[in-house]
Amino acid sequence: MKEHLIVLDLDGTLLTDEKVISQLTKDTLLKAKQAGHQVMIATGRPYRASQLYYNELGLTTPIVNFNGALVHNPKNPLWQTIHTTVDLHVVHDVVESVHKYEYDNLIAEVMDDVYIHREDDGALQMFHMGSPNILMGDLTHTLHQNPTSLLIHADDANTPIIRQHLQDVHAELIEHRRWGAPFPIIEIVRKGLSKAVGIDHIAKEMGIPRDRIIAFGDEDNDLEMIEYAGVGVAMNNGIAELKNIANEITLSNNEDGIARVLQERLKL
């Protein structure tokens, strides 16, 4: 069988609700690698919060982090990193404009530096993985460089209202996505970025055509990726919009949905 590229979202997809990779899914991915296929991760998480799973699968492939804002190869320093930031003045404009809405916090990330707008133990817990450098204080005063991403922490009632505002006022300059449970987060990156953009760059370097890309996802930050892949697979726990455009719907993240598709399609 020809070489395929298997692309994995993390939360709600590769990871169970307990944030682990099940044994069957792990064994199946290792079999796929042994059979000559490529396995990679594409996630909204920063690398520091995805490194554990990258290493657990023994990956040496490039990885897409921050929903496409960072594309790099942790195992190959010669691989040219692509880091695309949001203009600082745009971030400051967004920060000022969302003050009229109810939200819990604002967080900016510059690679592994985390800027938290308001003192918040919950935010500290959410971003502790990978031991980032954390600075507290009003982002309009503490943030002095273009961030990789801006996060808005808001409850389920206010998230659609804020996203509509972002679409109405800032759509020409930014992309905004919603993180999946259990994180009620809106993530903002530069306009034109998505997981699909990063995957396309990596696949072309590998010489793997789109029709031999199998991608798995569950949330709205996976929409472009699922549409781009030759075989876009939505998890059964995924959102309806993703299922509507997917080529296939598999079992949930707690039921080894990834393993089932790969066993059937790649004859593992």
mmCIF file of C-alpha atoms in Angstrom:
data_model
loop_
_atom_site.group_PDB
_atom_site.id
_atom_site.type_symbol
_atom_site.label_atom_id
_atom_site.label_comp_id
_atom_site.label_asym_id
_atom_site.label_seq_id
_atom_site.Cartn_x
_atom_site.Cartn_y
_atom_site.Cartn_z
ATOM 1 C CA MET A 1 0.000 0.000 0.000
ATOM 2 C CA LYS A 2 1.268 3.485 -0.861
ATOM 3 C CA GLU A 3 2.488 5.791 1.919
ATOM 4 C CA HIS A 4 -0.318 7.690 3.661
ATOM 5 C CA LEU A 5 -0.170 10.689 5.990
ATOM 6 C CA ILE A 6 -2.280 10.240 9.126
ATOM 7 C CA VAL A 7 -3.147 13.552 10.818
ATOM 8 C CA LEU A 8 -4.374 13.585 14.407
ATOM 9 C CA ASP A 9 -6.124 16.274 16.398
ATOM 10 C CA LEU A 10 -5.525 15.791 20.144
ATOM 11 C CA ASP A 11 -8.392 16.799 22.455
ATOM 12 C CA GLY A 12 -11.593 14.912 21.738
ATOM 13 C CA THR A 13 -9.897 12.910 18.987
ATOM 14 C CA LEU A 14 -6.630 11.108 19.740
ATOM 15 C CA LEU A 15 -7.076 11.626 23.484
ATOM 16 C CA THR A 16 -9.833 10.057 25.530
ATOM 17 C CA ASP A 17 -11.768 12.208 27.973
ATOM 18 C CA GLU A 18 -9.094 11.261 30.525
ATOM 19 C CA LYS A 19 -6.485 12.924 28.257
ATOM 20 C CA VAL A 20 -4.654 9.703 27.454
ATOM 21 C CA ILE A 21 -4.071 7.676 24.276
ATOM 22 C CA SER A 22 -5.856 4.326 24.555
ATOM 23 C CA GLN A 23 -3.723 1.223 24.134
ATOM 24 C CA LEU A 24 -5.529 -0.025 21.015
ATOM 25 C CA THR A 25 -5.249 3.339 19.266
ATOM 26 C CA LYS A 26 -1.581 3.624 20.199
ATOM 27 C CA ASP A 27 -0.817 0.087 18.981
ATOM 28 C CA THR A 28 -2.645 0.745 15.707
ATOM 29 C CA LEU A 29 -0.723 3.972 15.065
ATOM 30 C CA LEU A 30 2.568 2.196 15.758
ATOM 31 C CA LYS A 31 1.559 -0.514 13.278
ATOM 32 C CA ALA A 32 0.789 2.157 10.713
ATOM 33 C CA LYS A 33 4.263 3.637 11.182
ATOM 34 C CA GLN A 34 5.852 0.198 10.872
ATOM 35 C CA ALA A 35 3.906 -0.308 7.626
ATOM 36 C CA GLY A 36 5.567 2.806 6.188
ATOM 37 C CA HIS A 37 2.901 5.423 6.809
ATOM 38 C CA GLN A 38 3.543 8.872 8.310
ATOM 39 C CA VAL A 39 1.804 9.982 11.515
ATOM 40 C CA MET A 40 1.601 13.614 12.626
ATOM 41 C CA ILE A 41 -0.282 15.825 15.102
ATOM 42 C CA ALA A 42 -2.228 18.988 14.251
ATOM 43 C CA THR A 43 -3.555 20.768 17.336
ATOM 44 C CA GLY A 44 -4.594 24.085 18.784
ATOM 45 C CA ARG A 45 -2.307 23.389 21.724
ATOM 46 C CA PRO A 46 1.209 24.841 21.957
ATOM 47 C CA TYR A 47 4.024 22.341 21.535
ATOM 48 C CA ARG A 48 4.806 22.272 25.253
ATOM 49 C CA ALA A 49 1.286 20.873 25.866
ATOM 50 C CA SER A 50 1.479 18.331 23.054
ATOM 51 C CA GLN A 51 5.074 17.116 23.464
ATOM 52 C CA LEU A 52 4.030 14.351 25.868
ATOM 53 C CA TYR A 53 1.867 12.689 23.200
ATOM 54 C CA TYR A 54 4.329 13.400 20.388
ATOM 55 C CA ASN A 55 6.990 11.531 22.328
ATOM 56 C CA GLU A 56 4.640 8.752 23.429
ATOM 57 C CA LEU A 57 3.978 7.888 19.785
ATOM 58 C CA GLY A 58 7.687 8.124 18.957
ATOM 59 C CA LEU A 59 7.065 10.728 16.274
ATOM 60 C CA THR A 60 9.787 12.402 14.225
ATOM 61 C CA THR A 61 7.431 14.211 11.846
ATOM 62 C CA PRO A 62 6.668 17.941 11.785
ATOM 63 C CA ILE A 63 3.787 19.106 13.987
ATOM 64 C CA VAL A 64 1.154 21.818 13.595
ATOM 65 C CA ASN A 65 0.580 23.815 16.800
ATOM 66 C CA PHE A 66 -1.593 26.844 17.633
ATOM 67 C CA ASN A 67 -4.053 25.855 14.860
ATOM 68 C CA GLY A 68 -1.469 26.516 12.161
ATOM 69 C CA ALA A 69 0.350 29.524 13.621
ATOM 70 C CA LEU A 70 3.388 27.316 14.357
ATOM 71 C CA VAL A 71 4.596 24.575 12.011
ATOM 72 C CA HIS A 72 7.878 22.959 13.008
ATOM 73 C CA ASN A 73 9.813 19.737 13.473
ATOM 74 C CA PRO A 74 10.937 19.241 17.092
ATOM 75 C CA LYS A 75 13.315 16.437 16.055
ATOM 76 C CA ASN A 76 14.965 18.218 13.152
ATOM 77 C CA PRO A 77 16.435 21.693 13.808
ATOM 78 C CA LEU A 78 17.266 22.012 10.102
ATOM 79 C CA TRP A 79 13.551 21.869 9.176
ATOM 80 C CA GLN A 80 12.468 25.461 8.586
ATOM 81 C CA THR A 81 10.021 26.574 11.285
ATOM 82 C CA ILE A 82 7.019 28.657 10.212
ATOM 83 C CA HIS A 83 5.820 30.965 12.993
ATOM 84 C CA THR A 84 3.047 33.373 11.965
ATOM 85 C CA THR A 85 1.969 35.907 14.583
ATOM 86 C CA VAL A 86 -0.943 38.303 15.080
ATOM 87 C CA ASP A 87 -0.056 42.002 14.739
ATOM 88 C CA LEU A 88 0.174 43.606 18.172
ATOM 89 C CA HIS A 89 -2.056 46.553 17.258
ATOM 90 C CA VAL A 90 -4.780 44.105 16.187
ATOM 91 C CA VAL A 91 -4.541 42.303 19.532
ATOM 92 C CA HIS A 92 -4.805 45.576 21.431
ATOM 93 C CA ASP A 93 -7.844 46.537 19.331
ATOM 94 C CA VAL A 94 -9.515 43.217 20.113
ATOM 95 C CA VAL A 95 -8.732 43.518 23.816
ATOM 96 C CA GLU A 96 -10.268 46.983 23.940
ATOM 97 C CA SER A 97 -13.342 45.986 21.949
ATOM 98 C CA VAL A 98 -14.300 42.897 23.980
ATOM 99 C CA HIS A 99 -14.402 44.790 27.287
ATOM 100 C CA LYS A 100 -18.094 45.501 26.731
ATOM 101 C CA TYR A 101 -18.827 41.756 26.780
ATOM 102 C CA GLU A 102 -18.746 39.320 29.670
ATOM 103 C CA TYR A 103 -15.663 37.129 29.669
ATOM 104 C CA ASP A 104 -13.548 35.436 32.308
ATOM 105 C CA ASN A 105 -10.071 36.235 31.038
ATOM 106 C CA LEU A 106 -7.797 37.060 28.122
ATOM 107 C CA ILE A 107 -4.576 35.167 27.508
ATOM 108 C CA ALA A 108 -1.892 35.902 24.921
ATOM 109 C CA GLU A 109 0.787 33.366 24.024
ATOM 110 C CA VAL A 110 4.137 34.168 22.463
ATOM 111 C CA MET A 111 5.450 30.649 21.873
ATOM 112 C CA ASP A 112 6.097 29.539 25.470
ATOM 113 C CA ASP A 113 5.500 32.895 27.155
ATOM 114 C CA VAL A 114 1.958 33.266 28.519
ATOM 115 C CA TYR A 115 0.420 36.664 29.324
ATOM 116 C CA ILE A 116 -2.706 36.549 31.516
ATOM 117 C CA HIS A 117 -4.879 39.670 31.620
ATOM 118 C CA ARG A 118 -6.451 39.099 35.045
ATOM 119 C CA GLU A 119 -5.186 37.201 38.065
ATOM 120 C CA ASP A 120 -6.905 33.861 37.821
ATOM 121 C CA ASP A 121 -5.994 30.542 39.475
ATOM 122 C CA GLY A 122 -8.096 28.706 36.902
ATOM 123 C CA ALA A 123 -6.080 30.154 34.023
ATOM 124 C CA LEU A 124 -2.855 29.255 35.790
ATOM 125 C CA GLN A 125 -4.032 25.646 36.085
ATOM 126 C CA MET A 126 -5.102 25.575 32.431
ATOM 127 C CA PHE A 127 -1.701 26.724 31.164
ATOM 128 C CA HIS A 128 0.670 25.052 33.612
ATOM 129 C CA MET A 129 1.575 22.169 31.280
ATOM 130 C CA GLY A 130 5.120 22.467 29.987
ATOM 131 C CA SER A 131 6.120 25.061 32.603
ATOM 132 C CA PRO A 132 5.700 28.237 30.515
ATOM 133 C CA ASN A 133 6.863 31.679 31.566
ATOM 134 C CA ILE A 134 3.740 33.439 32.929
ATOM 135 C CA LEU A 135 3.206 37.180 33.320
ATOM 136 C CA MET A 136 0.071 38.678 34.903
ATOM 137 C CA GLY A 137 -1.379 42.082 34.075
ATOM 138 C CA ASP A 138 -3.376 44.174 31.611
ATOM 139 C CA LEU A 139 -2.380 42.971 28.122
ATOM 140 C CA THR A 140 -2.371 46.509 26.766
ATOM 141 C CA HIS A 141 0.524 47.238 29.153
ATOM 142 C CA THR A 142 2.352 43.894 29.465
ATOM 143 C CA LEU A 143 2.276 42.586 25.895
ATOM 144 C CA HIS A 144 4.885 44.304 23.716
ATOM 145 C CA GLN A 145 5.383 41.883 20.832
ATOM 146 C CA ASN A 146 3.227 40.124 18.266
ATOM 147 C CA PRO A 147 1.695 37.044 19.913
ATOM 148 C CA THR A 148 1.291 33.605 18.382
ATOM 149 C CA SER A 149 -2.331 33.583 19.515
ATOM 150 C CA LEU A 150 -4.858 35.405 21.686
ATOM 151 C CA LEU A 151 -7.338 33.428 23.786
ATOM 152 C CA ILE A 152 -10.643 34.629 25.185
ATOM 153 C CA HIS A 153 -11.975 32.575 28.096
ATOM 154 C CA ALA A 154 -15.769 32.961 28.222
ATOM 155 C CA ASP A 155 -18.693 30.770 29.249
ATOM 156 C CA ASP A 156 -20.932 28.963 26.761
ATOM 157 C CA ALA A 157 -23.587 31.681 26.930
ATOM 158 C CA ASN A 158 -21.238 34.527 25.995
ATOM 159 C CA THR A 159 -18.963 32.713 23.537
ATOM 160 C CA PRO A 160 -21.349 33.017 20.523
ATOM 161 C CA ILE A 161 -21.914 36.718 21.252
ATOM 162 C CA ILE A 162 -18.183 37.446 21.369
ATOM 163 C CA ARG A 163 -17.516 35.385 18.243
ATOM 164 C CA GLN A 164 -20.190 37.291 16.357
ATOM 165 C CA HIS A 165 -18.542 40.555 17.414
ATOM 166 C CA LEU A 166 -15.147 39.280 16.223
ATOM 167 C CA GLN A 167 -16.699 38.310 12.904
ATOM 168 C CA ASP A 168 -18.443 41.654 12.476
ATOM 169 C CA VAL A 169 -15.541 43.893 13.481
ATOM 170 C CA HIS A 170 -12.240 42.053 13.020
ATOM 171 C CA ALA A 171 -12.883 39.382 10.341
ATOM 172 C CA GLU A 172 -10.473 40.932 7.811
ATOM 173 C CA LEU A 173 -7.483 40.482 10.126
ATOM 174 C CA ILE A 174 -8.064 37.401 12.284
ATOM 175 C CA GLU A 175 -9.389 33.846 12.363
ATOM 176 C CA HIS A 176 -11.240 32.677 15.474
ATOM 177 C CA ARG A 177 -11.966 29.120 16.562
ATOM 178 C CA ARG A 178 -13.612 27.497 19.568
ATOM 179 C CA TRP A 179 -11.725 24.959 21.656
ATOM 180 C CA GLY A 180 -13.530 21.770 22.580
ATOM 181 C CA ALA A 181 -14.603 20.675 26.043
ATOM 182 C CA PRO A 182 -13.555 21.094 28.772
ATOM 183 C CA PHE A 183 -12.014 24.432 27.755
ATOM 184 C CA PRO A 184 -14.516 27.254 26.969
ATOM 185 C CA ILE A 185 -11.962 29.173 24.903
ATOM 186 C CA ILE A 186 -12.057 31.274 21.728
ATOM 187 C CA GLU A 187 -8.661 31.204 20.010
ATOM 188 C CA ILE A 188 -7.574 34.009 17.693
ATOM 189 C CA VAL A 189 -4.782 33.686 15.122
ATOM 190 C CA ARG A 190 -3.754 35.662 12.045
ATOM 191 C CA LYS A 191 -6.168 35.735 9.113
ATOM 192 C CA GLY A 192 -5.718 32.844 6.685
ATOM 193 C CA LEU A 193 -4.246 30.375 9.155
ATOM 194 C CA SER A 194 -5.684 26.935 9.863
ATOM 195 C CA LYS A 195 -4.466 23.434 10.517
ATOM 196 C CA ALA A 196 -4.983 22.694 6.815
ATOM 197 C CA VAL A 197 -2.436 25.341 5.793
ATOM 198 C CA GLY A 198 0.240 23.707 7.942
ATOM 199 C CA ILE A 199 -0.668 20.190 6.840
ATOM 200 C CA ASP A 200 -0.527 21.198 3.172
ATOM 201 C CA HIS A 201 3.015 22.520 3.625
ATOM 202 C CA ILE A 202 4.143 19.340 5.392
ATOM 203 C CA ALA A 203 2.441 16.966 2.951
ATOM 204 C CA LYS A 204 4.064 18.687 -0.041
ATOM 205 C CA GLU A 205 7.486 18.386 1.579
ATOM 206 C CA MET A 206 6.805 14.675 2.155
ATOM 207 C CA GLY A 207 5.534 14.217 -1.381
ATOM 208 C CA ILE A 208 2.210 12.801 -0.193
ATOM 209 C CA PRO A 209 -0.853 13.890 -2.231
ATOM 210 C CA ARG A 210 -4.096 14.983 -0.604
ATOM 211 C CA ASP A 211 -5.893 11.792 -1.603
ATOM 212 C CA ARG A 212 -3.530 9.836 0.654
ATOM 213 C CA ILE A 213 -4.096 12.045 3.713
ATOM 214 C CA ILE A 214 -6.388 10.692 6.446
ATOM 215 C CA ALA A 215 -7.273 13.344 9.040
ATOM 216 C CA PHE A 216 -9.233 12.961 12.271
ATOM 217 C CA GLY A 217 -10.976 15.750 14.209
ATOM 218 C CA ASP A 218 -13.951 16.728 16.348
ATOM 219 C CA GLU A 219 -14.248 20.537 16.640
ATOM 220 C CA ASP A 220 -14.628 23.667 14.551
ATOM 221 C CA ASN A 221 -10.872 24.236 14.469
ATOM 222 C CA ASP A 222 -10.746 20.974 12.457
ATOM 223 C CA LEU A 223 -13.171 22.059 9.708
ATOM 224 C CA GLU A 224 -10.564 23.144 7.153
ATOM 225 C CA MET A 225 -8.400 20.102 7.905
ATOM 226 C CA ILE A 226 -11.251 17.624 7.457
ATOM 227 C CA GLU A 227 -12.318 19.320 4.231
ATOM 228 C CA TYR A 228 -8.724 19.409 2.930
ATOM 229 C CA ALA A 229 -7.833 15.758 3.579
ATOM 230 C CA GLY A 230 -8.527 13.084 1.010
ATOM 231 C CA VAL A 231 -10.269 11.208 3.803
ATOM 232 C CA GLY A 232 -11.626 13.552 6.453
ATOM 233 C CA VAL A 233 -12.920 11.645 9.472
ATOM 234 C CA ALA A 234 -15.142 13.154 12.171
ATOM 235 C CA MET A 235 -15.297 11.552 15.584
ATOM 236 C CA ASN A 236 -18.777 10.532 16.743
ATOM 237 C CA ASN A 237 -18.395 12.982 19.641
ATOM 238 C CA GLY A 238 -17.653 15.781 17.156
ATOM 239 C CA ILE A 239 -19.801 18.776 16.317
ATOM 240 C CA ALA A 240 -22.590 18.421 13.743
ATOM 241 C CA GLU A 241 -20.997 20.904 11.325
ATOM 242 C CA LEU A 242 -17.862 18.752 11.114
ATOM 243 C CA LYS A 243 -19.830 15.541 10.622
ATOM 244 C CA ASN A 244 -21.728 17.177 7.754
ATOM 245 C CA ILE A 245 -18.562 17.742 5.707
ATOM 246 C CA ALA A 246 -16.597 14.628 6.726
ATOM 247 C CA ASN A 247 -16.064 11.704 4.365
ATOM 248 C CA GLU A 248 -16.606 9.357 7.267
ATOM 249 C CA ILE A 249 -17.833 9.365 10.864
ATOM 250 C CA THR A 250 -16.137 6.966 13.236
ATOM 251 C CA LEU A 251 -16.593 5.916 16.844
ATOM 252 C CA SER A 252 -15.925 8.425 19.616
ATOM 253 C CA ASN A 253 -12.581 9.333 21.148
ATOM 254 C CA ASN A 254 -13.405 6.966 24.026
ATOM 255 C CA GLU A 255 -14.150 4.044 21.684
ATOM 256 C CA ASP A 256 -10.968 3.808 19.575
ATOM 257 C CA GLY A 257 -12.558 5.487 16.574
ATOM 258 C CA ILE A 258 -9.145 6.244 15.041
ATOM 259 C CA ALA A 259 -8.021 2.624 15.329
ATOM 260 C CA ARG A 260 -11.149 1.330 13.609
ATOM 261 C CA VAL A 261 -10.717 3.547 10.523
ATOM 262 C CA LEU A 262 -7.012 2.836 10.168
ATOM 263 C CA GLN A 263 -7.440 -0.915 10.580
ATOM 264 C CA GLU A 264 -10.032 -0.938 7.800
ATOM 265 C CA ARG A 265 -8.467 1.541 5.373
ATOM 266 C CA LEU A 266 -4.818 0.584 5.773
ATOM 267 C CA LYS A 267 -5.398 -3.150 6.350
ATOM 268 C CA LEU A 268 -3.523 -3.104 9.649
#
